């Protein structure tokens, strides 16, 4: 089973697919977005410094996310892992490459979740998130609604709309993806370590396709 790097525009479904992979295969799910939201919720120094950056749909500095990612990668030991939301810049991709070299990690694949801006925006605007465990739901999709209104199926906490899931911030995040993260798709393609998946299909079909890739 391969370690996974998800590369995707906002609201493409990285979180949803990561939850399914975590349940079925026991992957550790390392989401820099979740780590930053936890830092904000706990009102830590990092949290206070990144809150308005995230709400504006801009990228947090490489130094902060690289340190967060390095720490959490060290904590998971030998478990297979999913990187959700990292790397997002060229510098982060190089830092990750160095971390992999230092830890002899060779068994990985970058998966690009391909979606157009309009479909992704619809997902972002219907999304509600558990700020405690990071699980996401979607009000516009019957299969992705929580069983009980506004309550997380996984941990029972209240669900909320993320403060950056509004139209203005979404558009900025999408543009940031095209400018900073799309070139990284090419970076992994050039290393022959990239698979693309069309994520405008339903959740189960996408999951099956990802299973084929990680078990290949
Ligand atoms: P989405 O995929 O919907 O954009 P994420 O939860 O992955 O949501 O990220 C939310 C926000 O957290 C990003 O818009 C950005 O501000 C910040 N962030 C997350 N990961 C990174 C990263 N690797 N580098 C810089 N900023 C990040």
PDB file of C-alpha atoms and ligand atoms in Angstrom:
ATOM      1  CA  UNK A   1       0.000   0.000   0.000  1.00  0.00           C
ATOM      2  CA  UNK A   2       1.438   3.319  -1.062  1.00  0.00           C
ATOM      3  CA  UNK A   3       1.728   6.506   0.965  1.00  0.00           C
ATOM      4  CA  UNK A   4      -0.374   9.252  -0.621  1.00  0.00           C
ATOM      5  CA  UNK A   5       0.128  12.927  -1.408  1.00  0.00           C
ATOM      6  CA  UNK A   6      -3.186  14.509  -2.364  1.00  0.00           C
ATOM      7  CA  UNK A   7      -2.867  17.508  -4.685  1.00  0.00           C
ATOM      8  CA  UNK A   8      -6.166  19.247  -5.278  1.00  0.00           C
ATOM      9  CA  UNK A   9      -7.954  22.575  -5.513  1.00  0.00           C
ATOM     10  CA  UNK A  10     -10.076  23.550  -2.478  1.00  0.00           C
ATOM     11  CA  UNK A  11     -13.133  21.391  -1.755  1.00  0.00           C
ATOM     12  CA  UNK A  12     -12.206  18.715  -4.323  1.00  0.00           C
ATOM     13  CA  UNK A  13     -12.863  16.001  -1.719  1.00  0.00           C
ATOM     14  CA  UNK A  14      -9.410  15.337  -0.223  1.00  0.00           C
ATOM     15  CA  UNK A  15     -10.888  15.168   3.280  1.00  0.00           C
ATOM     16  CA  UNK A  16     -13.752  12.835   2.315  1.00  0.00           C
ATOM     17  CA  UNK A  17     -11.474  10.405   0.472  1.00  0.00           C
ATOM     18  CA  UNK A  18      -8.912  10.566   3.289  1.00  0.00           C
ATOM     19  CA  UNK A  19     -11.587   9.524   5.837  1.00  0.00           C
ATOM     20  CA  UNK A  20     -12.583   6.529   3.687  1.00  0.00           C
ATOM     21  CA  UNK A  21      -8.946   5.457   3.263  1.00  0.00           C
ATOM     22  CA  UNK A  22      -8.300   5.908   6.968  1.00  0.00           C
ATOM     23  CA  UNK A  23     -11.267   3.664   7.878  1.00  0.00           C
ATOM     24  CA  UNK A  24     -10.545   0.898   5.386  1.00  0.00           C
ATOM     25  CA  UNK A  25      -6.735   0.795   5.370  1.00  0.00           C
ATOM     26  CA  UNK A  26      -5.656   2.430   8.645  1.00  0.00           C
ATOM     27  CA  UNK A  27      -3.815   5.340   7.048  1.00  0.00           C
ATOM     28  CA  UNK A  28      -2.658   8.189   9.258  1.00  0.00           C
ATOM     29  CA  UNK A  29      -4.345  11.349   7.921  1.00  0.00           C
ATOM     30  CA  UNK A  30      -2.045  14.373   8.045  1.00  0.00           C
ATOM     31  CA  UNK A  31      -3.981  17.477   7.059  1.00  0.00           C
ATOM     32  CA  UNK A  32      -2.139  20.782   7.422  1.00  0.00           C
ATOM     33  CA  UNK A  33      -5.523  22.573   7.145  1.00  0.00           C
ATOM     34  CA  UNK A  34      -6.839  20.587  10.162  1.00  0.00           C
ATOM     35  CA  UNK A  35      -3.605  21.259  12.092  1.00  0.00           C
ATOM     36  CA  UNK A  36      -3.945  24.995  11.466  1.00  0.00           C
ATOM     37  CA  UNK A  37      -7.653  25.030  12.378  1.00  0.00           C
ATOM     38  CA  UNK A  38      -6.824  23.180  15.626  1.00  0.00           C
ATOM     39  CA  UNK A  39      -4.170  25.817  16.374  1.00  0.00           C
ATOM     40  CA  UNK A  40      -6.804  28.537  15.829  1.00  0.00           C
ATOM     41  CA  UNK A  41      -9.407  26.731  17.975  1.00  0.00           C
ATOM     42  CA  UNK A  42      -6.924  26.388  20.851  1.00  0.00           C
ATOM     43  CA  UNK A  43      -5.943  30.065  20.490  1.00  0.00           C
ATOM     44  CA  UNK A  44      -2.229  29.194  20.382  1.00  0.00           C
ATOM     45  CA  UNK A  45       0.400  31.669  19.182  1.00  0.00           C
ATOM     46  CA  UNK A  46       0.535  29.986  15.764  1.00  0.00           C
ATOM     47  CA  UNK A  47      -3.277  29.985  15.631  1.00  0.00           C
ATOM     48  CA  UNK A  48      -3.488  33.716  16.271  1.00  0.00           C
ATOM     49  CA  UNK A  49      -0.853  34.441  13.635  1.00  0.00           C
ATOM     50  CA  UNK A  50      -2.577  32.449  10.856  1.00  0.00           C
ATOM     51  CA  UNK A  51      -6.308  33.112  11.446  1.00  0.00           C
ATOM     52  CA  UNK A  52      -6.773  36.091   9.143  1.00  0.00           C
ATOM     53  CA  UNK A  53      -4.451  34.650   6.457  1.00  0.00           C
ATOM     54  CA  UNK A  54      -6.632  31.522   6.225  1.00  0.00           C
ATOM     55  CA  UNK A  55      -9.871  33.510   6.209  1.00  0.00           C
ATOM     56  CA  UNK A  56      -8.594  35.566   3.283  1.00  0.00           C
ATOM     57  CA  UNK A  57      -7.814  32.375   1.343  1.00  0.00           C
ATOM     58  CA  UNK A  58      -4.052  33.051   1.311  1.00  0.00           C
ATOM     59  CA  UNK A  59      -1.276  30.579   2.066  1.00  0.00           C
ATOM     60  CA  UNK A  60       0.307  30.332   5.504  1.00  0.00           C
ATOM     61  CA  UNK A  61       4.111  30.710   5.463  1.00  0.00           C
ATOM     62  CA  UNK A  62       6.172  27.697   4.379  1.00  0.00           C
ATOM     63  CA  UNK A  63       8.142  27.714   7.678  1.00  0.00           C
ATOM     64  CA  UNK A  64       5.019  27.189   9.782  1.00  0.00           C
ATOM     65  CA  UNK A  65       3.492  24.378   7.725  1.00  0.00           C
ATOM     66  CA  UNK A  66       6.814  22.597   7.154  1.00  0.00           C
ATOM     67  CA  UNK A  67       7.434  22.493  10.937  1.00  0.00           C
ATOM     68  CA  UNK A  68       3.885  21.262  11.630  1.00  0.00           C
ATOM     69  CA  UNK A  69       4.171  18.552   8.983  1.00  0.00           C
ATOM     70  CA  UNK A  70       7.630  17.417  10.074  1.00  0.00           C
ATOM     71  CA  UNK A  71       6.459  17.027  13.700  1.00  0.00           C
ATOM     72  CA  UNK A  72       3.380  15.035  12.777  1.00  0.00           C
ATOM     73  CA  UNK A  73       5.236  12.814  10.307  1.00  0.00           C
ATOM     74  CA  UNK A  74       7.658  11.906  13.091  1.00  0.00           C
ATOM     75  CA  UNK A  75       4.820  11.000  15.465  1.00  0.00           C
ATOM     76  CA  UNK A  76       3.124   8.410  13.244  1.00  0.00           C
ATOM     77  CA  UNK A  77       6.029   5.935  13.151  1.00  0.00           C
ATOM     78  CA  UNK A  78       5.705   3.265  10.462  1.00  0.00           C
ATOM     79  CA  UNK A  79       2.013   3.760   9.659  1.00  0.00           C
ATOM     80  CA  UNK A  80       1.122   4.461   6.013  1.00  0.00           C
ATOM     81  CA  UNK A  81       0.123   8.112   5.648  1.00  0.00           C
ATOM     82  CA  UNK A  82      -1.909  10.532   3.578  1.00  0.00           C
ATOM     83  CA  UNK A  83      -0.674  14.073   3.119  1.00  0.00           C
ATOM     84  CA  UNK A  84      -3.764  16.249   2.680  1.00  0.00           C
ATOM     85  CA  UNK A  85      -2.974  19.847   1.772  1.00  0.00           C
ATOM     86  CA  UNK A  86       0.819  19.559   1.763  1.00  0.00           C
ATOM     87  CA  UNK A  87       2.883  20.381  -0.269  1.00  0.00           C
ATOM     88  CA  UNK A  88       1.191  23.488  -1.652  1.00  0.00           C
ATOM     89  CA  UNK A  89       4.269  25.402  -2.852  1.00  0.00           C
ATOM     90  CA  UNK A  90       7.487  24.480  -4.604  1.00  0.00           C
ATOM     91  CA  UNK A  91       9.505  25.101  -1.400  1.00  0.00           C
ATOM     92  CA  UNK A  92       7.240  22.723   0.493  1.00  0.00           C
ATOM     93  CA  UNK A  93       7.698  20.058  -2.204  1.00  0.00           C
ATOM     94  CA  UNK A  94      11.481  20.333  -1.889  1.00  0.00           C
ATOM     95  CA  UNK A  95      11.265  20.209   1.935  1.00  0.00           C
ATOM     96  CA  UNK A  96       9.098  17.101   1.668  1.00  0.00           C
ATOM     97  CA  UNK A  97      11.546  15.477  -0.700  1.00  0.00           C
ATOM     98  CA  UNK A  98      14.305  16.051   1.876  1.00  0.00           C
ATOM     99  CA  UNK A  99      12.149  14.606   4.691  1.00  0.00           C
ATOM    100  CA  UNK A 100      11.479  11.520   2.571  1.00  0.00           C
ATOM    101  CA  UNK A 101      15.186  11.100   1.800  1.00  0.00           C
ATOM    102  CA  UNK A 102      16.150  11.451   5.478  1.00  0.00           C
ATOM    103  CA  UNK A 103      13.583   8.823   6.485  1.00  0.00           C
ATOM    104  CA  UNK A 104      14.096   6.463   3.515  1.00  0.00           C
ATOM    105  CA  UNK A 105      10.512   6.867   2.351  1.00  0.00           C
ATOM    106  CA  UNK A 106      10.242   5.752  -1.271  1.00  0.00           C
ATOM    107  CA  UNK A 107       6.850   4.100  -1.502  1.00  0.00           C
ATOM    108  CA  UNK A 108       4.550   7.013  -2.340  1.00  0.00           C
ATOM    109  CA  UNK A 109       2.349   8.434  -5.072  1.00  0.00           C
ATOM    110  CA  UNK A 110       0.960  11.920  -5.718  1.00  0.00           C
ATOM    111  CA  UNK A 111      -2.733  11.855  -6.654  1.00  0.00           C
ATOM    112  CA  UNK A 112      -4.194  14.911  -8.378  1.00  0.00           C
ATOM    113  CA  UNK A 113      -7.929  15.296  -7.757  1.00  0.00           C
ATOM    114  CA  UNK A 114      -9.094  17.058 -10.894  1.00  0.00           C
ATOM    115  CA  UNK A 115     -12.210  19.264 -10.694  1.00  0.00           C
ATOM    116  CA  UNK A 116     -13.460  22.444 -12.392  1.00  0.00           C
ATOM    117  CA  UNK A 117     -13.882  25.653 -10.405  1.00  0.00           C
ATOM    118  CA  UNK A 118     -17.700  25.759 -10.544  1.00  0.00           C
ATOM    119  CA  UNK A 119     -18.204  22.218  -9.179  1.00  0.00           C
ATOM    120  CA  UNK A 120     -15.608  22.778  -6.461  1.00  0.00           C
ATOM    121  CA  UNK A 121     -17.278  26.038  -5.406  1.00  0.00           C
ATOM    122  CA  UNK A 122     -20.641  24.276  -5.043  1.00  0.00           C
ATOM    123  CA  UNK A 123     -18.973  21.727  -2.749  1.00  0.00           C
ATOM    124  CA  UNK A 124     -17.267  24.432  -0.671  1.00  0.00           C
ATOM    125  CA  UNK A 125     -20.497  26.377  -0.163  1.00  0.00           C
ATOM    126  CA  UNK A 126     -22.422  23.253   0.955  1.00  0.00           C
ATOM    127  CA  UNK A 127     -19.683  21.957   3.221  1.00  0.00           C
ATOM    128  CA  UNK A 128     -19.989  21.715   7.000  1.00  0.00           C
ATOM    129  CA  UNK A 129     -17.005  20.588   9.036  1.00  0.00           C
ATOM    130  CA  UNK A 130     -16.372  19.119  12.463  1.00  0.00           C
ATOM    131  CA  UNK A 131     -13.786  21.472  13.889  1.00  0.00           C
ATOM    132  CA  UNK A 132     -12.932  18.848  16.518  1.00  0.00           C
ATOM    133  CA  UNK A 133     -12.085  15.774  14.395  1.00  0.00           C
ATOM    134  CA  UNK A 134     -11.939  17.343  10.918  1.00  0.00           C
ATOM    135  CA  UNK A 135     -14.624  15.146   9.339  1.00  0.00           C
ATOM    136  CA  UNK A 136     -16.550  16.927   6.585  1.00  0.00           C
ATOM    137  CA  UNK A 137     -20.141  16.652   5.333  1.00  0.00           C
ATOM    138  CA  UNK A 138     -22.078  18.210   2.482  1.00  0.00           C
ATOM    139  CA  UNK A 139     -25.591  19.599   2.652  1.00  0.00           C
ATOM    140  CA  UNK A 140     -26.005  19.450  -1.146  1.00  0.00           C
ATOM    141  CA  UNK A 141     -25.326  15.714  -1.354  1.00  0.00           C
ATOM    142  CA  UNK A 142     -27.730  13.265   0.329  1.00  0.00           C
ATOM    143  CA  UNK A 143     -24.990  10.660   0.699  1.00  0.00           C
ATOM    144  CA  UNK A 144     -22.651  13.107   2.411  1.00  0.00           C
ATOM    145  CA  UNK A 145     -25.120  14.643   4.887  1.00  0.00           C
ATOM    146  CA  UNK A 146     -24.649  13.939   8.617  1.00  0.00           C
ATOM    147  CA  UNK A 147     -27.101  11.353  10.033  1.00  0.00           C
ATOM    148  CA  UNK A 148     -28.326  13.896  12.569  1.00  0.00           C
ATOM    149  CA  UNK A 149     -28.584  17.578  11.614  1.00  0.00           C
ATOM    150  CA  UNK A 150     -25.442  19.506  12.558  1.00  0.00           C
ATOM    151  CA  UNK A 151     -23.888  16.665  14.612  1.00  0.00           C
ATOM    152  CA  UNK A 152     -20.687  14.842  13.598  1.00  0.00           C
ATOM    153  CA  UNK A 153     -21.345  11.111  12.909  1.00  0.00           C
ATOM    154  CA  UNK A 154     -17.827  10.271  14.067  1.00  0.00           C
ATOM    155  CA  UNK A 155     -17.345  12.168  17.330  1.00  0.00           C
ATOM    156  CA  UNK A 156     -20.731  13.715  18.186  1.00  0.00           C
ATOM    157  CA  UNK A 157     -19.453  17.325  18.197  1.00  0.00           C
ATOM    158  CA  UNK A 158     -21.302  20.245  16.629  1.00  0.00           C
ATOM    159  CA  UNK A 159     -20.701  20.858  12.914  1.00  0.00           C
ATOM    160  CA  UNK A 160     -19.904  24.323  11.635  1.00  0.00           C
ATOM    161  CA  UNK A 161     -19.382  26.099   8.352  1.00  0.00           C
ATOM    162  CA  UNK A 162     -15.669  26.887   7.976  1.00  0.00           C
ATOM    163  CA  UNK A 163     -15.063  30.627   8.051  1.00  0.00           C
ATOM    164  CA  UNK A 164     -13.139  30.354   4.731  1.00  0.00           C
ATOM    165  CA  UNK A 165     -15.938  28.445   2.948  1.00  0.00           C
ATOM    166  CA  UNK A 166     -17.534  31.571   1.471  1.00  0.00           C
ATOM    167  CA  UNK A 167     -17.541  32.627  -2.182  1.00  0.00           C
ATOM    168  CA  UNK A 168     -14.874  35.317  -1.921  1.00  0.00           C
ATOM    169  CA  UNK A 169     -12.367  33.215   0.012  1.00  0.00           C
ATOM    170  CA  UNK A 170     -13.051  30.158  -2.159  1.00  0.00           C
ATOM    171  CA  UNK A 171     -12.246  32.119  -5.338  1.00  0.00           C
ATOM    172  CA  UNK A 172      -8.996  33.352  -3.817  1.00  0.00           C
ATOM    173  CA  UNK A 173      -8.058  29.801  -2.713  1.00  0.00           C
ATOM    174  CA  UNK A 174      -8.801  28.443  -6.188  1.00  0.00           C
ATOM    175  CA  UNK A 175      -6.598  31.128  -7.771  1.00  0.00           C
ATOM    176  CA  UNK A 176      -3.870  30.392  -5.211  1.00  0.00           C
ATOM    177  CA  UNK A 177      -4.068  26.720  -6.170  1.00  0.00           C
ATOM    178  CA  UNK A 178      -3.620  27.497  -9.872  1.00  0.00           C
ATOM    179  CA  UNK A 179      -0.687  29.814  -9.185  1.00  0.00           C
ATOM    180  CA  UNK A 180       1.220  27.919  -6.460  1.00  0.00           C
ATOM    181  CA  UNK A 181       0.118  24.308  -6.362  1.00  0.00           C
ATOM    182  CA  UNK A 182      -0.624  23.428  -9.999  1.00  0.00           C
ATOM    183  CA  UNK A 183       3.145  23.651 -10.810  1.00  0.00           C
ATOM    184  CA  UNK A 184       3.726  20.931  -8.190  1.00  0.00           C
ATOM    185  CA  UNK A 185       1.436  18.609 -10.123  1.00  0.00           C
ATOM    186  CA  UNK A 186       3.942  18.985 -12.957  1.00  0.00           C
ATOM    187  CA  UNK A 187       6.846  18.434 -10.515  1.00  0.00           C
ATOM    188  CA  UNK A 188       5.502  14.962  -9.588  1.00  0.00           C
ATOM    189  CA  UNK A 189       4.517  14.204 -13.176  1.00  0.00           C
ATOM    190  CA  UNK A 190       8.131  14.798 -14.229  1.00  0.00           C
ATOM    191  CA  UNK A 191       9.237  12.302 -11.549  1.00  0.00           C
ATOM    192  CA  UNK A 192       6.700   9.737 -12.919  1.00  0.00           C
ATOM    193  CA  UNK A 193       4.990   9.817  -9.553  1.00  0.00           C
ATOM    194  CA  UNK A 194       1.637  11.308 -10.507  1.00  0.00           C
ATOM    195  CA  UNK A 195      -1.846   9.870 -11.077  1.00  0.00           C
ATOM    196  CA  UNK A 196      -4.870  12.034 -11.967  1.00  0.00           C
ATOM    197  CA  UNK A 197      -8.410  11.222 -10.913  1.00  0.00           C
ATOM    198  CA  UNK A 198     -11.542  12.941 -12.230  1.00  0.00           C
ATOM    199  CA  UNK A 199     -13.420  13.839  -9.041  1.00  0.00           C
ATOM    200  CA  UNK A 200     -16.648  15.106 -10.573  1.00  0.00           C
ATOM    201  CA  UNK A 201     -17.957  11.501 -10.243  1.00  0.00           C
ATOM    202  CA  UNK A 202     -19.634  10.043  -7.136  1.00  0.00           C
ATOM    203  CA  UNK A 203     -17.649   9.344  -3.951  1.00  0.00           C
ATOM    204  CA  UNK A 204     -17.645   5.514  -4.294  1.00  0.00           C
ATOM    205  CA  UNK A 205     -16.366   5.554  -7.895  1.00  0.00           C
ATOM    206  CA  UNK A 206     -13.571   7.947  -6.950  1.00  0.00           C
ATOM    207  CA  UNK A 207     -12.661   5.777  -3.963  1.00  0.00           C
ATOM    208  CA  UNK A 208     -12.430   2.636  -6.154  1.00  0.00           C
ATOM    209  CA  UNK A 209     -10.117   4.444  -8.562  1.00  0.00           C
ATOM    210  CA  UNK A 210      -7.886   5.573  -5.684  1.00  0.00           C
ATOM    211  CA  UNK A 211      -7.821   2.006  -4.320  1.00  0.00           C
ATOM    212  CA  UNK A 212      -6.541   0.768  -7.689  1.00  0.00           C
ATOM    213  CA  UNK A 213      -3.762   3.350  -7.580  1.00  0.00           C
ATOM    214  CA  UNK A 214      -2.544   2.629  -4.034  1.00  0.00           C
ATOM    215  CA  UNK A 215      -2.645  -1.139  -4.478  1.00  0.00           C
ATOM    216  CA  UNK A 216      -0.948  -1.114  -7.878  1.00  0.00           C
TER     217      UNK A 216
HETATM  218  P1  LIG B   1      -9.044  23.369   1.271  1.00  0.00           P
HETATM  219  O1  LIG B   1      -8.448  22.158   0.650  1.00  0.00           O
HETATM  220  O2  LIG B   1     -10.518  23.371   1.275  1.00  0.00           O
HETATM  221  O3  LIG B   1      -8.488  24.661   0.751  1.00  0.00           O
HETATM  222  P2  LIG B   1      -7.429  23.009   3.714  1.00  0.00           P
HETATM  223  O4  LIG B   1      -8.093  22.563   4.954  1.00  0.00           O
HETATM  224  O5  LIG B   1      -6.484  22.067   3.061  1.00  0.00           O
HETATM  225  O6  LIG B   1      -8.667  23.399   2.796  1.00  0.00           O
HETATM  226  O7  LIG B   1      -6.634  24.387   3.954  1.00  0.00           O
HETATM  227  C1  LIG B   1      -7.258  25.514   4.509  1.00  0.00           C
HETATM  228  C2  LIG B   1      -6.303  26.688   4.520  1.00  0.00           C
HETATM  229  O8  LIG B   1      -5.185  26.406   5.394  1.00  0.00           O
HETATM  230  C3  LIG B   1      -5.645  27.054   3.180  1.00  0.00           C
HETATM  231  O9  LIG B   1      -6.470  27.875   2.376  1.00  0.00           O
HETATM  232  C4  LIG B   1      -4.372  27.786   3.663  1.00  0.00           C
HETATM  233  O10 LIG B   1      -4.664  29.094   4.102  1.00  0.00           O
HETATM  234  C5  LIG B   1      -3.966  26.982   4.891  1.00  0.00           C
HETATM  235  N1  LIG B   1      -3.036  25.875   4.532  1.00  0.00           N
HETATM  236  C6  LIG B   1      -3.289  24.528   4.625  1.00  0.00           C
HETATM  237  N2  LIG B   1      -2.235  23.815   4.195  1.00  0.00           N
HETATM  238  C7  LIG B   1      -1.287  24.703   3.816  1.00  0.00           C
HETATM  239  C8  LIG B   1       0.018  24.593   3.240  1.00  0.00           C
HETATM  240  N3  LIG B   1       0.573  23.402   2.979  1.00  0.00           N
HETATM  241  N4  LIG B   1       0.712  25.742   2.975  1.00  0.00           N
HETATM  242  C9  LIG B   1       0.183  26.943   3.234  1.00  0.00           C
HETATM  243  N5  LIG B   1      -1.049  27.135   3.742  1.00  0.00           N
HETATM  244  C10 LIG B   1      -1.786  26.032   4.039  1.00  0.00           C
END
